[in-house]
Amino acid sequence: QVQLVESGGGLVQAGGSLRLSCAASGRTVSGNAMGWFRQAPGKEREFVAAIMRYDSTYYADSVKGRFTISRDNAKNTVYLQMNSLKPEDTAVYYCAADLSPRTRLAQYPYDYDVWGQGTQVTVSS
């Protein structure tokens, strides 16, 4: 059973940076697609970024050029480096693992099998 724990959220001013971490336990996720999603109050959960089985990466248009997803297989951890943050980035950020062997882009919540508890990111103007 895979468990995911996010950390690194907080309060930051617009233009600042944060790095979110997602630590996996229970089994290795180095060969799996991992994604970051976010959910703002009153809005649906939306795709932010994904790193696929062979380490190709994908981003939502709203974060492209500002956010970077990466993984450290030795630590069984996935990261989301967020730069040039904007107030509209404020949300709870969730990490997710796709336990299937898929190689195509996983960008919908239903593509993922395991979710973390979320970490709050608040960007002040």
Short mmCIF file of C-alpha atoms in Angstrom, two decimals:
data_model
loop_
_atom_site.label_atom_id
_atom_site.label_comp_id
_atom_site.label_asym_id
_atom_site.label_seq_id
_atom_site.Cartn_x
_atom_site.Cartn_y
_atom_site.Cartn_z
CA GLN A 1 0.00 0.00 0.00
CA VAL A 2 1.50 3.30 -1.10
CA GLN A 3 1.19 6.31 1.14
CA LEU A 4 2.00 9.87 0.09
CA VAL A 5 2.84 12.75 2.40
CA GLU A 6 3.17 16.30 1.08
CA SER A 7 5.14 19.05 2.78
CA GLY A 8 6.57 22.47 2.00
CA GLY A 9 3.45 24.57 1.73
CA GLY A 10 3.09 27.93 3.42
CA LEU A 11 2.49 31.62 3.03
CA VAL A 12 4.58 33.54 0.52
CA GLN A 13 4.41 36.93 -1.15
CA ALA A 14 3.67 37.26 -4.85
CA GLY A 15 6.83 36.70 -6.84
CA GLY A 16 8.26 34.35 -4.25
CA SER A 17 9.09 30.67 -4.39
CA LEU A 18 8.20 27.46 -2.60
CA ARG A 19 9.25 23.85 -3.06
CA LEU A 20 6.71 21.16 -2.32
CA SER A 21 7.79 17.63 -1.52
CA CYS A 22 5.83 14.41 -1.80
CA ALA A 23 7.38 11.49 0.05
CA ALA A 24 6.13 8.04 -0.87
CA SER A 25 6.27 5.00 1.41
CA GLY A 26 5.16 1.41 1.15
CA ARG A 27 6.77 0.74 -2.24
CA THR A 28 8.91 2.51 -4.75
CA VAL A 29 7.19 4.90 -7.17
CA SER A 30 10.23 5.50 -9.35
CA GLY A 31 8.58 3.71 -12.28
CA ASN A 32 5.20 5.35 -11.92
CA ALA A 33 3.60 8.54 -13.09
CA MET A 34 3.32 11.09 -10.33
CA GLY A 35 1.22 14.20 -10.45
CA TRP A 36 0.50 17.43 -8.65
CA PHE A 37 -2.99 18.87 -8.53
CA ARG A 38 -4.45 21.84 -6.71
CA GLN A 39 -7.84 22.86 -5.47
CA ALA A 40 -8.89 26.37 -4.55
CA PRO A 41 -12.01 27.05 -2.45
CA GLY A 42 -15.16 26.61 -4.50
CA LYS A 43 -13.27 25.24 -7.49
CA GLU A 44 -12.65 21.80 -8.91
CA ARG A 45 -9.36 20.03 -8.47
CA GLU A 46 -7.10 20.93 -11.37
CA PHE A 47 -4.01 19.45 -12.94
CA VAL A 48 -0.74 21.26 -12.27
CA ALA A 49 2.10 18.99 -13.38
CA ALA A 50 3.04 15.36 -13.98
CA ILE A 51 6.21 13.36 -14.32
CA MET A 52 5.62 10.22 -16.27
CA ARG A 53 7.02 6.72 -16.11
CA TYR A 54 10.14 7.54 -18.15
CA ASP A 55 10.50 11.03 -16.63
CA SER A 56 8.85 13.11 -19.31
CA THR A 57 7.15 16.09 -17.74
CA TYR A 58 3.95 17.99 -18.46
CA TYR A 59 2.52 21.21 -17.10
CA ALA A 60 -0.72 23.11 -17.08
CA ASP A 61 -0.50 26.22 -19.24
CA SER A 62 -1.08 28.38 -16.17
CA VAL A 63 2.17 27.21 -14.53
CA LYS A 64 4.37 26.47 -17.53
CA GLY A 65 7.70 28.26 -17.23
CA ARG A 66 7.21 28.90 -13.50
CA PHE A 67 6.84 25.43 -11.96
CA THR A 68 9.14 22.43 -12.28
CA ILE A 69 8.32 18.86 -11.33
CA SER A 70 11.12 16.43 -10.57
CA ARG A 71 11.80 13.24 -8.67
CA ASP A 72 14.57 11.75 -6.55
CA ASN A 73 14.30 7.99 -6.88
CA ALA A 74 16.78 7.35 -4.09
CA LYS A 75 14.49 9.22 -1.71
CA ASN A 76 11.26 7.98 -3.31
CA THR A 77 10.19 11.62 -3.41
CA VAL A 78 8.67 13.93 -5.99
CA TYR A 79 9.10 17.70 -5.89
CA LEU A 80 7.30 20.71 -7.25
CA GLN A 81 9.46 23.81 -7.44
CA MET A 82 7.22 26.86 -7.72
CA ASN A 83 8.71 30.18 -8.75
CA SER A 84 7.20 33.57 -9.56
CA LEU A 85 4.15 32.69 -7.52
CA LYS A 86 0.92 34.58 -8.08
CA PRO A 87 -2.11 35.06 -5.82
CA GLU A 88 -4.09 32.83 -8.20
CA ASP A 89 -1.75 29.96 -7.30
CA THR A 90 -3.31 29.92 -3.84
CA ALA A 91 -4.81 26.47 -3.24
CA VAL A 92 -4.37 23.18 -1.46
CA TYR A 93 -1.80 21.20 -3.43
CA TYR A 94 -2.11 17.43 -3.68
CA CYS A 95 0.37 14.82 -4.77
CA ALA A 96 -0.90 11.68 -6.50
CA ALA A 97 0.50 8.38 -7.75
CA ASP A 98 -0.64 6.40 -10.77
CA LEU A 99 0.10 2.77 -9.94
CA SER A 100 -0.64 1.50 -13.46
CA PRO A 101 2.10 0.93 -16.07
CA ARG A 102 0.70 3.65 -18.35
CA THR A 103 3.12 5.77 -20.33
CA ARG A 104 0.66 8.29 -21.79
CA LEU A 105 0.02 11.57 -20.01
CA ALA A 106 -1.97 11.24 -16.80
CA GLN A 107 -3.63 14.60 -16.28
CA TYR A 108 -7.02 13.82 -14.80
CA PRO A 109 -7.76 12.99 -11.17
CA TYR A 110 -9.26 9.65 -12.20
CA ASP A 111 -5.89 8.64 -13.70
CA TYR A 112 -4.43 8.42 -10.21
CA ASP A 113 -4.86 5.75 -7.57
CA VAL A 114 -3.32 7.19 -4.41
CA TRP A 115 -3.48 10.73 -3.02
CA GLY A 116 -1.74 12.62 -0.27
CA GLN A 117 -3.52 14.72 2.32
CA GLY A 118 -2.63 18.03 0.69
CA THR A 119 -0.58 21.04 1.70
CA GLN A 120 -1.83 24.64 1.74
CA VAL A 121 -0.10 27.23 -0.44
CA THR A 122 -1.14 30.84 0.08
CA VAL A 123 0.27 33.64 -2.06
CA SER A 124 -0.34 37.17 -0.84
CA SER A 125 -0.47 40.16 -3.16
#
